[in-house]
Tab-separated table of C-alpha atoms in Angstrom:
chain	number	residue	atom	x	y	z
W	37	UNK	CA	6.809	-1.635	23.144
W	38	UNK	CA	3.197	-1.387	22.502
W	39	UNK	CA	0.916	-0.904	24.527
W	40	UNK	CA	-3.176	-1.860	23.914
W	41	UNK	CA	-6.165	0.601	24.294
W	42	UNK	CA	-8.892	-1.015	23.033
W	43	UNK	CA	-9.987	-4.743	22.719
W	44	UNK	CA	-13.452	-5.942	21.362
W	45	UNK	CA	-14.803	-9.095	20.903
W	46	UNK	CA	-15.799	-9.950	17.124
W	47	UNK	CA	-16.350	-12.906	14.630
W	48	UNK	CA	-14.819	-15.004	17.870
W	49	UNK	CA	-11.564	-13.467	17.986
W	50	UNK	CA	-10.818	-10.360	18.997
W	51	UNK	CA	-10.326	-6.497	17.336
W	52	UNK	CA	-7.372	-4.696	19.261
W	53	UNK	CA	-5.689	-1.668	19.240
W	54	UNK	CA	-2.140	-0.601	20.174
W	55	UNK	CA	0.039	2.644	19.954
W	56	UNK	CA	3.776	2.601	20.705
W	57	UNK	CA	6.778	5.243	19.491
W	58	UNK	CA	7.720	4.587	16.299
W	59	UNK	CA	11.550	4.620	15.841
W	60	UNK	CA	11.407	5.749	11.903
W	61	UNK	CA	7.891	7.898	12.385
W	62	UNK	CA	9.612	9.825	15.514
W	63	UNK	CA	5.971	10.049	16.404
W	64	UNK	CA	3.296	8.080	18.056
W	65	UNK	CA	1.962	5.666	15.795
W	66	UNK	CA	-1.352	3.759	16.108
W	67	UNK	CA	-2.516	0.806	14.323
W	68	UNK	CA	-5.284	-1.937	14.720
W	69	UNK	CA	-4.766	-6.181	14.703
W	70	UNK	CA	-7.731	-8.901	14.378
W	71	UNK	CA	-6.619	-11.937	15.853
W	72	UNK	CA	-8.719	-14.819	15.085
W	73	UNK	CA	-10.180	-17.566	17.643
W	74	UNK	CA	-7.248	-19.923	16.579
W	75	UNK	CA	-4.674	-17.099	17.750
W	76	UNK	CA	-5.713	-18.208	21.339
W	77	UNK	CA	-4.150	-21.398	20.810
W	78	UNK	CA	-1.066	-21.106	18.684
W	79	UNK	CA	0.457	-18.435	15.803
W	80	UNK	CA	-1.031	-17.944	13.037
W	81	UNK	CA	-0.365	-15.852	9.459
W	82	UNK	CA	-1.064	-11.975	9.188
W	83	UNK	CA	-2.777	-10.364	6.343
W	84	UNK	CA	-1.298	-6.116	6.141
W	85	UNK	CA	-3.869	-3.707	5.150
W	86	UNK	CA	-3.204	-0.875	3.701
W	87	UNK	CA	-5.622	1.992	3.537
W	88	UNK	CA	-5.463	5.392	1.211
W	89	UNK	CA	-5.823	8.780	1.613
W	90	UNK	CA	-7.227	10.367	4.688
W	91	UNK	CA	-7.841	7.161	6.338
W	92	UNK	CA	-6.660	5.829	9.976
W	93	UNK	CA	-6.523	2.261	11.144
W	94	UNK	CA	-10.133	2.386	12.007
W	95	UNK	CA	-11.506	2.894	8.812
W	96	UNK	CA	-10.927	-0.972	7.083
W	97	UNK	CA	-11.805	-2.304	10.261
W	98	UNK	CA	-15.122	-0.807	11.036
W	99	UNK	CA	-15.496	-0.653	6.569
W	100	UNK	CA	-14.251	-4.243	4.960
W	101	UNK	CA	-15.947	-7.005	6.673
W	102	UNK	CA	-12.532	-8.539	6.948
W	103	UNK	CA	-12.387	-9.952	9.672
W	104	UNK	CA	-15.401	-12.472	9.116
W	105	UNK	CA	-14.127	-13.769	6.855
W	106	UNK	CA	-10.751	-13.761	8.549
W	107	UNK	CA	-11.810	-15.265	11.181
W	108	UNK	CA	-13.130	-18.321	9.563
W	109	UNK	CA	-9.689	-18.967	8.063
W	110	UNK	CA	-7.496	-18.214	10.921
W	111	UNK	CA	-5.455	-15.119	9.354
W	112	UNK	CA	-4.541	-12.041	11.578
W	113	UNK	CA	-5.304	-8.631	10.230
W	114	UNK	CA	-3.232	-5.827	11.060
W	115	UNK	CA	-4.384	-2.105	10.195
W	116	UNK	CA	-1.797	0.181	10.734
W	117	UNK	CA	-2.587	4.505	9.718
W	118	UNK	CA	-1.339	6.067	7.048
W	119	UNK	CA	1.023	8.782	8.242
W	120	UNK	CA	2.637	9.658	11.447
W	121	UNK	CA	0.672	11.871	13.083
W	122	UNK	CA	0.946	14.706	15.896
W	123	UNK	CA	1.297	18.620	16.355
W	124	UNK	CA	4.587	18.372	15.976
W	125	UNK	CA	4.709	16.353	12.507
W	126	UNK	CA	4.617	18.529	9.307
W	127	UNK	CA	0.778	18.850	8.064
W	128	UNK	CA	-0.344	20.684	4.879
W	129	UNK	CA	-4.165	21.115	6.312
W	130	UNK	CA	-5.308	22.431	3.123
W	131	UNK	CA	-5.115	19.369	0.920
W	132	UNK	CA	-6.617	16.190	1.927
W	133	UNK	CA	-3.862	14.271	-0.485
W	134	UNK	CA	-0.663	15.672	1.199
W	135	UNK	CA	0.824	15.364	4.964
W	136	UNK	CA	-1.100	13.328	7.510
W	137	UNK	CA	-3.027	10.686	6.366
W	138	UNK	CA	-1.441	10.901	3.500
W	139	UNK	CA	2.428	9.456	3.776
W	140	UNK	CA	1.629	7.010	-0.165
W	141	UNK	CA	4.074	4.612	1.578
W	142	UNK	CA	7.897	6.038	0.719
W	143	UNK	CA	10.494	7.360	3.044
W	144	UNK	CA	10.297	11.242	2.184
W	145	UNK	CA	13.770	12.775	2.059
W	146	UNK	CA	13.173	16.335	2.078
W	147	UNK	CA	12.715	18.546	4.639
W	148	UNK	CA	10.395	18.674	7.143
W	149	UNK	CA	8.773	15.963	6.260
W	150	UNK	CA	11.740	13.421	6.133
W	151	UNK	CA	12.187	13.795	10.019
W	152	UNK	CA	8.425	11.351	10.353
W	153	UNK	CA	7.218	10.707	6.974
W	154	UNK	CA	9.209	7.233	6.672
W	155	UNK	CA	6.299	4.816	6.134
W	156	UNK	CA	7.523	2.381	3.409
W	157	UNK	CA	10.539	1.395	6.415
W	158	UNK	CA	7.761	1.516	8.901
W	159	UNK	CA	5.419	-1.056	6.758
W	160	UNK	CA	8.272	-3.679	5.718
W	161	UNK	CA	10.623	-3.529	8.657
W	162	UNK	CA	9.631	-1.556	12.327
W	163	UNK	CA	5.790	-2.748	12.363
W	164	UNK	CA	6.389	-5.878	11.346
W	165	UNK	CA	9.092	-6.829	13.574
W	166	UNK	CA	6.933	-4.942	17.153
W	167	UNK	CA	3.947	-7.041	15.875
W	168	UNK	CA	5.662	-10.471	15.377
W	169	UNK	CA	7.249	-10.103	18.368
W	170	UNK	CA	4.496	-9.189	20.885
W	171	UNK	CA	1.566	-11.054	19.342
W	172	UNK	CA	0.835	-14.605	18.405
W	173	UNK	CA	1.621	-14.170	14.420
W	174	UNK	CA	3.673	-16.089	12.522
W	175	UNK	CA	7.466	-15.235	11.362
W	176	UNK	CA	8.014	-15.153	7.282
W	177	UNK	CA	4.079	-15.706	7.099
W	178	UNK	CA	3.094	-12.837	5.508
W	179	UNK	CA	0.511	-10.901	2.972
W	180	UNK	CA	-0.426	-7.186	1.943
W	181	UNK	CA	-3.247	-5.707	0.643
W	182	UNK	CA	-4.506	-2.491	0.066
W	183	UNK	CA	-6.697	0.440	-1.407
W	184	UNK	CA	-5.971	3.244	-3.689
W	185	UNK	CA	-2.791	5.415	-1.956
W	186	UNK	CA	-3.072	1.606	0.417
W	187	UNK	CA	-3.063	-0.739	-2.675
W	188	UNK	CA	-0.563	1.349	-4.385
W	189	UNK	CA	2.104	0.852	-0.861
W	190	UNK	CA	0.798	-3.199	-0.808
W	191	UNK	CA	1.974	-3.455	-4.735
W	192	UNK	CA	4.932	-1.346	-4.043
W	193	UNK	CA	5.986	-3.117	-1.020
W	194	UNK	CA	5.633	-6.864	-2.306
W	195	UNK	CA	7.648	-6.102	-5.550
W	196	UNK	CA	10.404	-4.520	-3.702
W	197	UNK	CA	10.297	-7.062	-1.644
W	198	UNK	CA	9.004	-10.726	-3.349
W	199	UNK	CA	11.117	-12.772	0.208
W	200	UNK	CA	8.590	-10.971	3.150
W	201	UNK	CA	5.666	-11.008	1.824
W	202	UNK	CA	3.535	-14.101	0.469
W	203	UNK	CA	1.241	-12.602	-2.044
W	204	UNK	CA	-0.226	-9.360	-3.097
W	205	UNK	CA	-3.856	-7.910	-4.005
W	206	UNK	CA	-5.028	-4.437	-4.375
W	207	UNK	CA	-8.771	-2.481	-4.734
W	208	UNK	CA	-8.254	0.651	-7.045
W	209	UNK	CA	-5.040	1.266	-6.599
W	210	UNK	CA	-2.834	4.290	-7.644
W	211	UNK	CA	-0.713	1.630	-9.976
W	212	UNK	CA	1.508	4.731	-12.127
W	213	UNK	CA	1.854	7.603	-9.503
W	214	UNK	CA	4.662	8.872	-10.986
W	215	UNK	CA	2.002	9.519	-14.213
W	216	UNK	CA	-1.112	10.652	-11.720
W	217	UNK	CA	-1.814	14.108	-10.705
W	218	UNK	CA	-1.531	12.666	-7.139
W	219	UNK	CA	1.693	10.977	-7.563
W	220	UNK	CA	3.502	13.685	-9.001
W	221	UNK	CA	2.216	16.369	-6.791
W	222	UNK	CA	2.940	14.079	-3.754
W	223	UNK	CA	6.360	12.501	-4.764
W	224	UNK	CA	7.607	15.999	-5.685
W	225	UNK	CA	6.809	17.298	-2.337
W	226	UNK	CA	8.339	14.286	-0.221
W	227	UNK	CA	11.123	13.090	-2.909
W	228	UNK	CA	12.340	16.158	-4.272
W	229	UNK	CA	12.620	17.310	-8.248
W	230	UNK	CA	14.164	14.983	-9.109
W	231	UNK	CA	11.527	12.576	-11.122
W	232	UNK	CA	14.030	9.322	-11.476
W	233	UNK	CA	13.644	8.949	-7.830
W	234	UNK	CA	10.069	8.777	-7.953
W	235	UNK	CA	10.164	5.554	-9.606
W	236	UNK	CA	11.392	2.894	-6.955
W	237	UNK	CA	7.670	3.980	-5.475
W	238	UNK	CA	5.739	3.208	-8.744
W	239	UNK	CA	4.556	-0.169	-9.214
W	240	UNK	CA	4.806	0.218	-12.815
W	241	UNK	CA	8.179	1.383	-13.326
W	242	UNK	CA	8.998	-1.453	-10.687
W	243	UNK	CA	7.266	-3.901	-12.932
W	244	UNK	CA	9.884	-2.844	-15.942
W	245	UNK	CA	12.723	-2.858	-13.690
W	246	UNK	CA	12.642	-6.228	-13.313
W	247	UNK	CA	10.720	-6.929	-10.098
W	248	UNK	CA	8.462	-9.409	-9.960
W	249	UNK	CA	6.057	-11.514	-7.532
W	250	UNK	CA	4.357	-15.043	-7.695
W	251	UNK	CA	1.038	-13.591	-8.457
W	252	UNK	CA	-0.960	-9.952	-8.658
W	253	UNK	CA	-4.904	-9.950	-7.740
W	254	UNK	CA	-6.227	-6.366	-8.664
W	255	UNK	CA	-10.397	-5.491	-8.535
W	256	UNK	CA	-11.320	-2.417	-9.871
W	257	UNK	CA	-14.444	-0.683	-10.002
W	258	UNK	CA	-15.630	0.296	-13.653
W	259	UNK	CA	-17.497	3.526	-11.239
W	260	UNK	CA	-14.591	4.855	-9.889
W	261	UNK	CA	-14.607	9.008	-10.025
W	262	UNK	CA	-10.672	7.945	-9.622
W	263	UNK	CA	-10.014	5.924	-12.282
W	264	UNK	CA	-12.515	7.925	-14.555
W	265	UNK	CA	-9.775	10.559	-13.569
W	266	UNK	CA	-6.994	8.810	-14.635
W	267	UNK	CA	-6.055	8.903	-10.753
W	268	UNK	CA	-5.214	5.166	-10.902
W	269	UNK	CA	-3.936	4.067	-14.291
W	270	UNK	CA	-4.433	0.283	-14.102
W	271	UNK	CA	-4.018	-0.435	-17.966
W	272	UNK	CA	-0.404	1.207	-17.654
W	273	UNK	CA	-0.055	-1.507	-14.812
W	274	UNK	CA	-1.863	-4.214	-17.090
W	275	UNK	CA	0.791	-3.570	-20.210
W	276	UNK	CA	4.256	-3.518	-18.014
W	277	UNK	CA	2.510	-6.676	-16.176
W	278	UNK	CA	2.296	-7.779	-20.039
W	279	UNK	CA	5.575	-6.870	-20.864
W	280	UNK	CA	7.639	-8.785	-17.836
W	281	UNK	CA	5.447	-11.810	-18.281
W	282	UNK	CA	4.834	-10.887	-14.294
W	283	UNK	CA	0.833	-12.626	-13.692
W	284	UNK	CA	-2.262	-10.325	-12.843
W	285	UNK	CA	-5.907	-10.563	-12.515
W	286	UNK	CA	-6.860	-7.262	-13.106
W	287	UNK	CA	-10.581	-7.151	-12.655
W	288	UNK	CA	-12.374	-4.592	-13.646
W	289	UNK	CA	-15.927	-4.553	-11.811
W	290	UNK	CA	-18.871	-3.508	-13.242
W	291	UNK	CA	-21.367	-0.313	-11.686
W	292	UNK	CA	-18.808	-0.087	-8.170
W	293	UNK	CA	-17.121	3.026	-7.306
W	294	UNK	CA	-14.192	4.012	-4.971
W	295	UNK	CA	-15.783	3.486	-1.730
W	296	UNK	CA	-15.541	0.848	1.124
W	297	UNK	CA	-18.873	-0.761	-0.455
W	298	UNK	CA	-16.187	-1.771	-3.197
W	299	UNK	CA	-14.448	-3.340	-1.559
W	300	UNK	CA	-17.042	-5.452	1.462
W	301	UNK	CA	-18.285	-6.441	-1.710
W	302	UNK	CA	-15.109	-8.410	-2.783
W	303	UNK	CA	-12.811	-8.917	0.350
W	304	UNK	CA	-13.718	-11.952	1.075
W	305	UNK	CA	-12.511	-13.318	-2.215
W	306	UNK	CA	-9.104	-11.818	-1.748
W	307	UNK	CA	-9.041	-13.346	1.630
W	308	UNK	CA	-9.470	-16.631	0.079
W	309	UNK	CA	-7.215	-15.638	-2.482
W	310	UNK	CA	-3.908	-14.880	0.213
W	311	UNK	CA	-5.107	-17.869	3.052
W	312	UNK	CA	-4.088	-20.557	-0.249
W	313	UNK	CA	-0.147	-18.681	-0.187
W	314	UNK	CA	-0.275	-18.241	3.451
W	315	UNK	CA	-1.069	-21.462	3.845
W	316	UNK	CA	1.144	-23.310	1.767
């Protein structure tokens, strides 16, 4: 069961926050849902937004400015948390890129992380069923997007489940985590020493191994410090897509950084992109 703990009127609809006891993550999880005005009279499609390192469900719902577009398009927005949380959930307090706030959307296999860090199954199985069973959300009408670590999550969830998501997009995603300092460190911690087991959560390798979706939209800022530090590696992803005939619209945006200023500048275009697929 899910409990509503907050409701805010916004752009004609309602921005609600819920908590529930997660079966996969074995702790209480928080998520937010924006229901557009159309949801008051009929079920609507949904866009899942996966946030990046250090974020909760609160970051995107406050900073992205997506609700105005979702209201006009008649699309619900789902904002999950980025990891399990709680006093008894393993954490690495000395680092922002590991532990709570940094689930990387994988199913951890290593102790002590495996007990709670099952974010891939949480996003692709548990949360959609919970939402579709309890809210005016259409079944089999969902798309996915995200930012940074969440962009990585959106890409792998869509590529591994092409029939589940109608469309996928991302802002500054970690495209090739097995070659990224962030990804190498977290994958080793969550998934163990065997690097072959990391590949199932690497979008570039999923493309190379034959995973395919209709189309992918990615925006990448050229003044992004993490792009410059080679944490994101979109060129590697572009090369894999070219080799495998995967349709990709990779747009490099001059002067934009890694922040929500960047996301809010292009979020309307992403919502319109997803609406085309969700309303087919």
